[in-house]
Amino acid sequence: MKKLSLLLCGCMAHLLSAAQTTKPALALIPQPVKVTQTTGQFVLPKTVIVEAGSSADVANVTAYLKRKLSTATGVFITVKSVAPTAPIRLILNKTADTVLKTEGYKLSVTSKKVVIHANDAAGLFYGVQTFFQLLPKEIEGLEVAKGVKWTAPAVEITDYPRFGWRGLMFDVSRHFFTKAEVKQYIDAMVKYKFNLLHLHLTDDEGWRVEIKSLPRLTEVGSHNVKKVGQFGTFTPPTPDEPRTYGGFYTQEDIKELVQYAKDRFVNILPEIDVPGHSLAAIVAYPELSCTPGADKYVVNSGEPFMDWSGPHNRAIVDNTLCPANENVYTFMDKVITEIAQLFPFGYIHLGGDECAKNFWEQSDAIKALMAKENLKTMSEVQAYFEKRLEKIVESKGKKFMGWDEIIEGGLGPNAAVMSWRGIQGGITAAKAGHEVVMSPTTFAYLDYMQSDRVNETKIYATLRLNKTYSWEPVPDSVDARLIKGGQANLWTEQVYNIRQAEYMTWPRGMAIAEDVWSPKGTKNWDGFFSRVEKHFPRFDEAETKIAPSAYDPSFDAVLNPDSTLKITLTNEVNGLDTYYSFDNSFPDRFYPKYTAPIDAPKDATTLRVITYRGKKPIGRMVTMPLAELKSRIKK
């Protein structure tokens, strides 16, 4: 009995010890390279001293830390250049740590202090972002939170990015977003260690950047008629409808945005989209077109002006610059000169995508150019244009970049390629020795619907969160050194305001962040989504909109022999229960639970579903008309 008693005591002690040392899983996004949880926790003092260097870059880090920490906690924060006993220390390595390289950091959290080491200020900044993710969700709040215990678990983290190019593209042309809204977008993206904002500044719906030598670009080209509904289907505006919707960034605005981004270790890549997508420029300067009558054109407001139905898109209105017109190159030289002065980043993106060539085919000037330059195809005509632009860009000390269409007629010698039509363009460019940024529609297009189209703003494709998370930016067949990194693209034809822009970006932006930061081969969908869910309340605190679409089921249907539907429901999030109804009522967990494909009753018209986790509803109530499901069945 004595031995049994000792054995039981030993087992109880072991269980108690295990319970005491069990630590909650950390919800860090993107997943760091190495994380070791230790014992204890850091408690934020009521008065905080931060030790940090006084260089301008480090001062940006401490200013960010101080502003965010004091806003949420109300603590008084002092920054000192030398304070070895300070509870928070930001230390630049005197000798570079070869493991961390650029932008990496080591974060140590103990019961006594928080210490971040890095080779550069950017690394300190990313260490601070990780530290904030260790604090309670209220750290993301916009005012002092009451009754919060400001603690962080003890941990040792070594972390560094997989890629140097970690971007989000924000289309501010289709709908204009204010300077304050762009800053808001930057503030959200840096939390997840993005370091590049690609601004799509010009398109058929608006020219958004002031070019002082070409004032009509913004005087005429920056506004259209306000329309609400399904973009691309609007009725043509009447002459008396006011063209007051839109706006542009002055050069002072751009300088302010560039500095705001720089202070947060973000570069801004400007895009001027030519030779296609140039209607706003042509409206301002009709002589840039090959087509007579361009002086009658207006900036597009969302009415149809392209035919996308065939294998090659055709323009109804000629929205292309004329490669045979020398005035076009003078125009582009002026634009690129001012853009190069405004944006310090080493690359300028000059579009090149979706250039309709049917008006070129009718142009005598283009035919003469082809004969003179021995150009055989319209793709070679565009390549001629792109190569001349590359020389202009390089004359300003910048590097030329374009969408993957610039490959088709032959790449310029130093062009960088952004691969969007899948990954093949990137593979082709990399095999030819060119730098590549991957941003394929198949994984990284944030304008795509996030769940079934009955729930989302309708567009031509769906991209679910788990698909985005499965992205591998480096194809097996290329030299990985030529893949600079990756980015996600948010086109805004169907995005009318910043709240919808946020909804479309998050949480898929978190998946992209992990795709381009975390080490290859470390992904786990269930683990990732469990971390994502813990960030949802943080978005609520920050008053940033986030999409709950991952909880919505996917629908598939086939016809039974009696012409009724057999319906399959699939959840991308594991561990959920789905309840349904066909009787037009609103199901909850006391309704039938989906366990296998279900047959729709003969006369039913509507399927409603909702997902639960245990006893708690977690998904949206989804209403699926059965006629909609039937219309999707391939005949």
XYZ file of C-alpha atoms in Angstrom:
635
model
C 0.000 0.000 0.000
C 2.898 2.350 0.833
C 4.428 1.759 -2.647
C 1.039 2.328 -4.296
C 0.559 5.555 -2.324
C 3.982 6.826 -3.403
C 3.234 5.877 -6.995
C -0.087 7.761 -6.942
C 1.584 10.810 -5.385
C 4.257 10.708 -8.074
C 1.644 10.517 -10.837
C -0.327 13.400 -9.343
C 2.834 15.501 -9.059
C 3.691 14.761 -12.679
C 0.192 15.709 -13.842
C 0.252 18.898 -11.770
C 3.661 19.814 -13.159
C 2.466 19.176 -16.710
C -0.611 21.343 -16.146
C 1.523 24.163 -14.754
C 3.943 24.080 -17.699
C 1.314 23.796 -20.441
C 1.481 27.044 -22.367
C -1.164 28.452 -24.680
C -0.196 28.254 -28.319
C 1.114 31.509 -29.739
C -0.852 33.077 -32.574
C 1.958 34.687 -34.552
C 1.462 35.632 -38.213
C 3.553 35.218 -40.231
C 4.931 32.141 -38.496
C 8.495 32.892 -37.281
C 11.473 30.762 -38.250
C 12.097 29.523 -34.705
C 9.994 29.901 -31.560
C 10.817 28.547 -28.103
C 8.348 29.210 -25.303
C 9.866 29.502 -21.863
C 8.504 29.903 -18.337
C 6.914 33.046 -17.019
C 5.549 36.245 -18.491
C 6.513 39.859 -18.943
C 4.314 42.407 -17.183
C 4.329 45.879 -18.675
C 5.288 48.475 -16.033
C 3.140 51.572 -15.558
C 6.140 53.668 -16.560
C 8.220 52.259 -19.388
C 11.766 53.109 -20.369
C 12.807 52.020 -23.850
C 16.492 51.756 -24.671
C 17.165 52.434 -28.346
C 19.648 54.165 -30.577
C 19.046 57.665 -31.855
C 19.556 57.186 -35.600
C 16.673 58.352 -37.788
C 15.588 54.808 -38.761
C 15.647 53.549 -35.181
C 13.809 56.687 -34.072
C 11.006 55.708 -36.472
C 10.767 52.349 -34.720
C 10.656 53.841 -31.245
C 8.130 56.481 -32.337
C 5.876 53.721 -33.675
C 6.330 51.634 -30.530
C 5.703 54.585 -28.247
C 2.625 55.797 -30.109
C 0.907 52.417 -30.300
C 1.829 51.275 -26.802
C 0.753 54.487 -25.109
C -2.475 54.752 -27.145
C -3.722 51.359 -25.995
C -2.221 51.077 -22.508
C -1.984 54.652 -21.310
C 1.506 54.013 -19.889
C 4.117 56.765 -19.834
C 7.032 55.903 -22.117
C 10.521 57.379 -22.163
C 13.176 56.579 -24.760
C 16.860 56.638 -23.750
C 19.913 55.857 -25.847
C 21.626 54.051 -22.948
C 19.541 52.221 -20.334
C 20.803 48.639 -19.780
C 18.126 47.903 -17.162
C 15.234 49.228 -19.259
C 12.257 46.825 -19.508
C 12.241 47.185 -23.321
C 15.508 47.313 -25.276
C 15.939 47.665 -29.045
C 19.530 46.854 -29.967
C 21.264 47.109 -33.330
C 23.986 44.510 -33.633
C 27.474 46.019 -33.743
C 28.593 42.971 -35.711
C 26.071 41.684 -38.204
C 24.358 38.419 -37.288
C 24.742 36.297 -40.423
C 21.658 34.260 -39.546
C 19.360 37.283 -39.447
C 20.666 39.047 -42.558
C 18.378 41.907 -43.690
C 15.089 42.531 -41.856
C 15.572 39.646 -39.418
C 15.410 39.906 -35.635
C 15.798 38.038 -32.385
C 13.143 38.654 -29.757
C 13.625 37.625 -26.151
C 10.760 38.019 -23.696
C 11.437 37.152 -20.051
C 9.725 38.049 -16.800
C 12.080 41.020 -16.488
C 12.431 42.510 -19.956
C 11.830 42.488 -23.689
C 14.952 42.616 -25.855
C 15.027 42.821 -29.642
C 18.286 42.446 -31.564
C 18.586 43.103 -35.295
C 21.126 44.025 -37.938
C 19.011 46.941 -39.153
C 16.144 49.147 -38.063
C 13.683 47.208 -40.235
C 14.489 44.092 -38.215
C 13.782 45.979 -34.990
C 10.477 47.134 -36.466
C 9.418 43.583 -37.318
C 10.486 42.414 -33.872
C 8.206 45.087 -32.419
C 5.331 43.813 -34.579
C 5.837 40.303 -33.192
C 6.000 41.654 -29.645
C 2.646 43.403 -30.187
C 1.127 40.093 -31.304
C 2.193 38.608 -27.946
C 0.277 41.301 -26.047
C -3.499 41.192 -25.443
C -5.736 42.034 -28.394
C -6.516 45.451 -26.920
C -3.067 46.611 -28.057
C -4.723 47.190 -31.435
C -7.291 49.545 -29.944
C -7.614 53.207 -30.807
C -7.992 54.389 -27.197
C -6.834 53.412 -23.731
C -8.258 50.033 -22.733
C -9.475 49.667 -19.152
C -8.979 46.618 -16.942
C -6.462 44.844 -19.180
C -3.509 42.927 -17.743
C -0.705 43.909 -20.095
C 1.368 40.756 -20.199
C 3.317 38.845 -22.833
C 4.374 35.188 -22.567
C 8.064 34.453 -22.152
C 9.541 33.353 -25.454
C 12.720 33.248 -27.533
C 12.238 33.938 -31.247
C 14.649 33.976 -34.157
C 13.058 35.223 -37.336
C 13.867 36.533 -40.794
C 12.008 36.780 -44.115
C 12.189 34.274 -46.933
C 11.787 37.015 -49.583
C 12.789 40.656 -49.782
C 9.712 41.594 -51.870
C 6.547 41.173 -49.804
C 3.846 43.263 -51.341
C 0.234 44.267 -51.689
C -1.056 46.054 -54.789
C -3.783 48.640 -54.179
C -5.705 49.873 -57.219
C -6.547 53.505 -56.466
C -7.549 54.245 -60.062
C -10.862 52.392 -60.551
C -12.076 54.068 -57.378
C -10.144 56.834 -55.681
C -8.958 56.321 -52.121
C -7.907 59.314 -50.074
C -4.446 59.903 -48.705
C -5.728 59.062 -45.219
C -7.214 55.791 -46.490
C -3.937 54.775 -48.143
C -2.196 55.413 -44.818
C -4.830 53.264 -43.123
C -4.070 50.469 -45.603
C -0.333 50.789 -44.918
C -0.923 50.624 -41.146
C -2.787 47.326 -41.539
C -0.231 45.717 -43.858
C 2.866 46.449 -41.742
C 1.420 44.456 -38.851
C 2.048 41.372 -40.986
C 5.512 42.424 -42.170
C 4.649 43.501 -45.708
C 7.311 45.881 -46.994
C 5.993 46.985 -50.401
C 2.876 48.867 -51.470
C 2.259 48.749 -55.226
C 0.029 51.706 -56.135
C -1.866 51.277 -59.402
C -2.140 54.990 -60.152
C -3.597 55.190 -63.648
C -6.215 53.379 -65.680
C -9.267 53.956 -67.856
C -11.281 55.256 -64.892
C -8.863 57.838 -63.583
C -5.351 59.318 -63.544
C -4.461 59.729 -59.860
C -1.027 61.403 -59.687
C -0.221 65.014 -60.473
C 2.225 65.494 -63.351
C 3.025 69.188 -63.321
C 4.262 69.303 -66.921
C 1.005 67.664 -68.083
C -1.728 69.305 -65.999
C -4.701 68.024 -68.021
C -3.977 64.477 -66.789
C -5.548 65.413 -63.468
C -7.644 68.392 -64.553
C -9.567 66.200 -67.009
C -8.477 62.631 -66.406
C -9.051 62.259 -62.672
C -12.863 62.413 -62.506
C -15.805 60.507 -63.942
C -19.506 60.051 -63.214
C -20.418 58.387 -59.922
C -22.166 55.079 -60.520
C -23.276 52.456 -58.015
C -24.039 48.856 -58.865
C -22.253 46.224 -60.936
C -19.153 47.823 -62.428
C -18.774 47.077 -66.125
C -22.527 46.987 -66.750
C -23.447 50.622 -66.143
C -25.369 52.608 -68.718
C -23.229 55.209 -70.523
C -23.396 58.536 -68.680
C -25.424 61.269 -70.312
C -23.671 64.547 -71.186
C -25.413 66.394 -68.367
C -24.322 63.989 -65.588
C -21.660 65.713 -63.466
C -18.096 64.414 -63.767
C -17.157 65.092 -60.174
C -16.403 61.603 -58.824
C -12.764 60.767 -58.205
C -9.686 62.730 -57.260
C -5.907 62.598 -57.412
C -2.802 62.922 -55.271
C -0.843 66.143 -55.547
C 2.917 65.787 -55.603
C 2.944 66.951 -51.998
C 0.455 64.180 -51.174
C 2.730 61.629 -52.816
C 5.764 62.879 -50.891
C 3.762 62.595 -47.671
C 2.655 59.032 -48.496
C 6.186 58.013 -49.469
C 7.521 59.340 -46.159
C 4.693 57.742 -44.180
C 5.471 54.403 -45.784
C 9.229 54.817 -45.351
C 8.758 55.498 -41.636
C 7.137 52.040 -41.511
C 9.796 50.386 -43.688
C 7.536 50.145 -46.723
C 8.591 51.049 -50.266
C 5.963 52.345 -52.692
C 6.100 50.995 -56.236
C 4.319 53.366 -58.653
C 2.482 51.955 -61.650
C 1.567 53.969 -64.733
C -0.410 51.510 -66.853
C 0.411 51.843 -70.571
C -0.015 51.333 -73.533
C -3.451 49.814 -72.780
C -5.651 50.925 -69.883
C -4.827 54.510 -70.918
C -8.242 56.026 -71.590
C -7.918 58.693 -68.871
C -4.641 59.884 -70.420
C -6.119 59.892 -73.933
C -9.124 61.918 -72.798
C -6.668 64.504 -71.448
C -4.410 64.397 -74.530
C -6.284 62.862 -77.503
C -3.263 63.231 -79.783
C -1.690 60.265 -77.977
C -4.163 57.911 -79.716
C -3.818 56.248 -83.136
C -7.562 56.612 -83.655
C -9.436 59.583 -85.156
C -12.242 60.817 -82.925
C -10.375 60.252 -79.639
C -11.124 63.888 -78.801
C -14.729 62.791 -78.210
C -13.787 60.164 -75.607
C -14.621 60.488 -71.897
C -13.112 58.922 -68.795
C -14.809 55.586 -68.209
C -17.335 55.405 -65.366
C -17.903 51.645 -65.417
C -19.851 51.403 -68.682
C -18.733 48.648 -71.112
C -15.897 49.672 -73.415
C -14.053 46.364 -73.907
C -15.124 43.047 -75.425
C -13.653 40.265 -73.289
C -15.565 37.420 -74.952
C -12.988 36.207 -77.477
C -9.531 34.684 -77.165
C -8.082 38.191 -77.530
C -9.709 41.146 -75.838
C -10.968 43.813 -78.214
C -11.541 47.466 -77.449
C -14.883 49.097 -78.236
C -13.225 52.443 -77.502
C -9.490 52.740 -78.242
C -7.847 52.980 -74.841
C -4.267 52.507 -76.092
C -1.402 54.894 -76.604
C 0.000 54.881 -80.146
C 3.472 53.282 -80.383
C 3.950 54.895 -83.838
C 3.566 58.417 -82.475
C 6.795 60.092 -81.331
C 4.738 62.458 -79.176
C 3.845 59.463 -77.041
C 7.487 58.949 -76.064
C 7.889 62.651 -75.291
C 4.768 62.368 -73.126
C 6.072 59.271 -71.367
C 9.464 60.893 -70.762
C 7.739 63.754 -68.943
C 5.620 61.369 -66.886
C 8.520 59.077 -65.969
C 10.781 62.022 -65.114
C 8.345 63.294 -62.495
C 7.426 59.819 -61.216
C 11.115 58.968 -60.768
C 11.592 62.137 -58.716
C 8.550 61.452 -56.535
C 9.168 57.776 -55.720
C 12.600 56.810 -54.325
C 12.014 53.080 -54.910
C 14.309 51.619 -57.554
C 11.586 50.225 -59.815
C 8.868 51.853 -61.924
C 6.002 49.641 -63.103
C 4.651 50.545 -66.536
C 1.784 48.086 -66.863
C 1.697 46.421 -70.291
C -1.289 44.207 -69.523
C -4.468 43.522 -71.507
C -3.520 45.798 -74.389
C -6.235 45.516 -77.043
C -4.648 45.776 -80.480
C -7.658 45.860 -82.832
C -7.394 49.634 -83.338
C -3.660 49.317 -83.993
C -4.472 46.804 -86.716
C -6.487 49.495 -88.524
C -3.862 52.225 -88.183
C -1.774 53.305 -91.161
C 0.786 54.758 -88.755
C 1.204 51.362 -87.074
C 1.555 49.639 -90.452
C 4.273 52.120 -91.411
C 6.059 51.543 -88.091
C 5.980 47.774 -88.638
C 7.501 48.143 -92.097
C 10.184 50.525 -90.857
C 11.185 48.440 -87.815
C 10.605 45.004 -89.412
C 7.903 44.108 -86.880
C 5.849 41.045 -87.820
C 3.102 40.957 -85.175
C 1.138 43.265 -82.933
C 2.905 41.732 -79.940
C 6.181 42.884 -81.478
C 4.671 46.364 -81.875
C 3.967 46.399 -78.139
C 7.448 45.043 -77.422
C 8.909 47.909 -79.479
C 6.981 50.329 -77.258
C 8.055 48.569 -74.035
C 11.734 48.527 -74.990
C 11.696 52.247 -75.692
C 10.076 52.844 -72.310
C 12.704 50.684 -70.646
C 15.410 53.013 -71.993
C 13.525 56.054 -70.688
C 13.132 54.466 -67.257
C 16.810 53.520 -67.113
C 17.802 57.056 -68.102
C 16.169 58.205 -64.837
C 18.226 55.738 -62.796
C 15.346 53.281 -62.297
C 14.538 49.717 -63.326
C 11.667 48.935 -65.694
C 8.963 46.478 -64.646
C 5.775 45.295 -66.342
C 3.050 42.660 -66.265
C 3.874 39.376 -67.991
C 2.380 40.417 -71.362
C 5.612 42.326 -71.980
C 7.260 38.947 -72.645
C 5.154 38.175 -75.708
C 6.907 40.261 -78.354
C 10.350 39.921 -76.803
C 11.600 41.275 -73.478
C 13.901 44.244 -73.165
C 17.396 43.404 -71.896
C 16.901 44.380 -68.251
C 13.132 44.262 -67.771
C 11.682 42.809 -64.577
C 8.438 40.859 -64.907
C 5.431 40.644 -62.619
C 3.736 37.320 -63.367
C -0.041 37.553 -62.984
C -1.602 35.156 -65.533
C -0.608 32.164 -63.450
C 3.083 31.355 -62.999
C 4.166 30.550 -66.551
C 5.139 34.122 -67.392
C 7.401 34.186 -64.367
C 8.948 30.862 -65.332
C 9.639 32.076 -68.872
C 11.176 35.336 -67.667
C 13.304 33.699 -64.981
C 14.640 31.089 -67.405
C 15.687 33.988 -69.629
C 17.578 35.511 -66.695
C 15.118 38.247 -65.719
C 14.004 39.242 -62.244
C 10.481 38.120 -61.379
C 7.840 39.013 -58.824
C 5.082 36.412 -58.562
C 1.466 37.589 -58.204
C -0.642 34.915 -59.938
C -4.413 35.135 -60.218
C -4.614 31.526 -59.057
C -3.435 32.403 -55.546
C -3.002 36.122 -55.071
C -5.884 38.115 -56.582
C -7.729 39.715 -53.703
C -10.536 41.085 -55.877
C -11.738 37.500 -56.398
C -14.714 36.282 -54.359
C -13.837 34.674 -51.031
C -16.749 32.251 -50.841
C -19.771 31.355 -52.924
C -21.012 34.136 -55.192
C -24.389 34.242 -53.427
C -22.492 35.749 -50.460
C -19.981 38.001 -52.185
C -19.753 40.932 -54.545
C -19.975 39.164 -57.879
C -16.835 38.861 -59.979
C -15.614 36.243 -62.427
C -13.632 33.968 -60.095
C -13.354 32.677 -56.543
C -10.226 32.464 -54.405
C -10.690 30.920 -50.988
C -8.383 31.443 -48.035
C -6.973 27.913 -48.010
C -6.065 28.207 -51.696
C -4.195 31.457 -51.019
C -2.384 29.800 -48.128
C -1.256 26.907 -50.349
C 0.762 29.209 -52.622
C 4.432 28.421 -53.246
C 6.017 31.481 -54.920
C 9.051 29.698 -56.416
C 8.376 27.212 -59.236
C 10.577 24.126 -59.121
C 12.046 24.702 -62.564
C 13.654 28.120 -62.055
C 16.628 29.694 -60.301
C 15.137 30.784 -56.986
C 17.533 33.727 -56.843
C 15.612 35.394 -59.694
C 12.297 35.250 -57.805
C 12.412 38.488 -55.832
C 9.272 37.566 -53.927
C 5.542 37.880 -54.271
C 2.539 40.062 -53.743
C -1.237 40.008 -53.727
C -3.231 42.357 -55.940
C -6.429 44.177 -55.018
C -8.159 45.498 -58.132
C -11.011 47.786 -57.173
C -13.580 47.741 -59.991
C -16.048 46.262 -57.478
C -14.480 47.893 -54.396
C -16.078 51.275 -53.745
C -14.729 52.179 -50.310
C -11.964 51.457 -47.810
C -14.151 49.166 -45.688
C -14.666 46.873 -48.666
C -10.954 47.097 -49.491
C -10.194 45.854 -45.979
C -12.823 43.108 -46.278
C -11.262 41.859 -49.514
C -7.700 41.988 -48.139
C -8.091 40.304 -44.751
C -7.673 37.498 -43.817
C -6.262 36.482 -47.228
C -3.525 39.066 -46.709
C -2.390 37.066 -43.682
C -2.000 33.992 -45.866
C 0.040 35.958 -48.410
C 2.181 37.368 -45.581
C 3.041 33.873 -44.447
C 3.588 32.683 -48.032
C 6.325 35.266 -48.562
C 7.859 35.504 -45.078
C 7.896 32.076 -43.448
C 10.289 29.239 -44.359
C 9.287 26.870 -47.128
C 7.834 23.565 -45.983
C 6.455 24.753 -42.650
C 2.812 25.252 -43.611
C -0.072 23.621 -41.802
C -3.578 24.756 -42.727
C -5.290 23.842 -39.452
C -2.550 25.503 -37.433
C -2.629 28.583 -39.618
C -6.375 29.045 -39.383
C -6.362 28.565 -35.618
C -3.906 31.486 -35.490
C -5.974 33.537 -37.943
C -9.059 33.198 -35.747
C -7.173 34.650 -32.799
C -6.444 37.719 -34.918
C -10.102 38.394 -35.728
C -10.694 40.138 -32.359
C -7.579 42.220 -33.001
C -9.115 43.508 -36.218
C -12.246 44.365 -34.243
C -10.149 46.369 -31.776
C -8.463 48.202 -34.649
C -11.866 48.832 -36.283
C -10.572 47.165 -39.449
C -13.087 45.141 -41.432
C -12.363 41.456 -41.994
C -14.134 38.802 -44.053
C -15.740 35.805 -42.280
C -15.959 33.976 -45.606
C -13.777 31.037 -44.565
C -16.669 29.769 -42.435
C -19.027 29.655 -45.426
C -19.449 26.239 -47.072
C -18.864 25.557 -50.747
C -21.750 24.148 -52.775
C -21.693 21.522 -55.488
C -24.648 19.807 -57.146
C -25.515 17.097 -59.645
C -28.868 16.064 -61.103
C -30.603 12.956 -59.825
C -32.449 10.769 -62.371
C -35.715 12.488 -61.390
C -34.142 15.919 -62.101
C -33.934 16.875 -58.455
C -30.615 18.049 -57.049
C -28.084 16.093 -55.015
C -26.098 18.714 -53.118
C -22.635 18.432 -51.588
C -21.449 20.906 -48.968
C -17.755 21.326 -48.164
C -16.145 23.359 -45.381
C -12.586 24.616 -45.759
C -12.355 25.023 -41.978
C -12.190 21.692 -40.174
C -14.245 20.851 -37.092
C -17.424 22.691 -38.058
C -20.976 21.371 -38.186
C -23.352 22.522 -40.913
C -27.119 22.666 -40.431
C -29.625 23.190 -43.219
C -33.231 23.731 -44.224
C -35.267 23.486 -47.432
C -38.507 24.889 -46.000
C -37.575 28.591 -46.246
C -36.969 28.847 -42.497
C -33.684 29.809 -40.868
C -31.759 26.791 -39.540
C -29.900 26.546 -36.260
C -28.255 23.572 -34.544
C -31.619 21.901 -33.908
C -32.145 21.425 -37.650
C -30.780 18.514 -39.682
C -26.997 18.322 -39.657
C -25.183 17.804 -42.923
C -23.274 14.506 -42.889
C -23.447 13.354 -46.514
C -24.741 14.678 -49.874
C -28.395 15.636 -49.539
C -31.286 15.364 -51.974
C -33.364 18.493 -52.414
C -37.119 17.902 -52.054
C -38.935 17.959 -55.380
C -40.729 21.277 -54.930
C -38.159 23.069 -52.747
C -36.832 26.396 -54.023
C -34.250 27.381 -51.428
C -31.473 25.786 -49.382
C -30.334 27.638 -46.285
C -27.239 26.626 -44.321
C -25.304 27.824 -41.310
C -22.102 26.534 -39.708
C -21.539 25.985 -35.997
C -18.609 25.147 -33.783
C -20.161 23.161 -30.975
C -23.174 25.115 -29.763
C -22.052 28.444 -31.191
C -23.001 29.713 -34.660
C -19.816 30.814 -36.366
C -20.703 31.202 -40.023
C -23.121 33.434 -41.863
C -26.633 32.342 -42.732
C -26.284 31.449 -46.419
C -29.320 31.411 -48.690
C -28.815 29.387 -51.881
C -31.590 29.427 -54.488
C -31.851 25.941 -55.964
C -32.331 27.472 -59.402
C -28.871 29.033 -58.995
C -27.348 25.645 -58.161
C -29.117 24.015 -61.088
C -27.813 26.695 -63.459
C -24.235 25.727 -62.565
C -24.565 22.117 -63.662
C -22.761 21.540 -66.913
C -25.079 20.169 -69.559
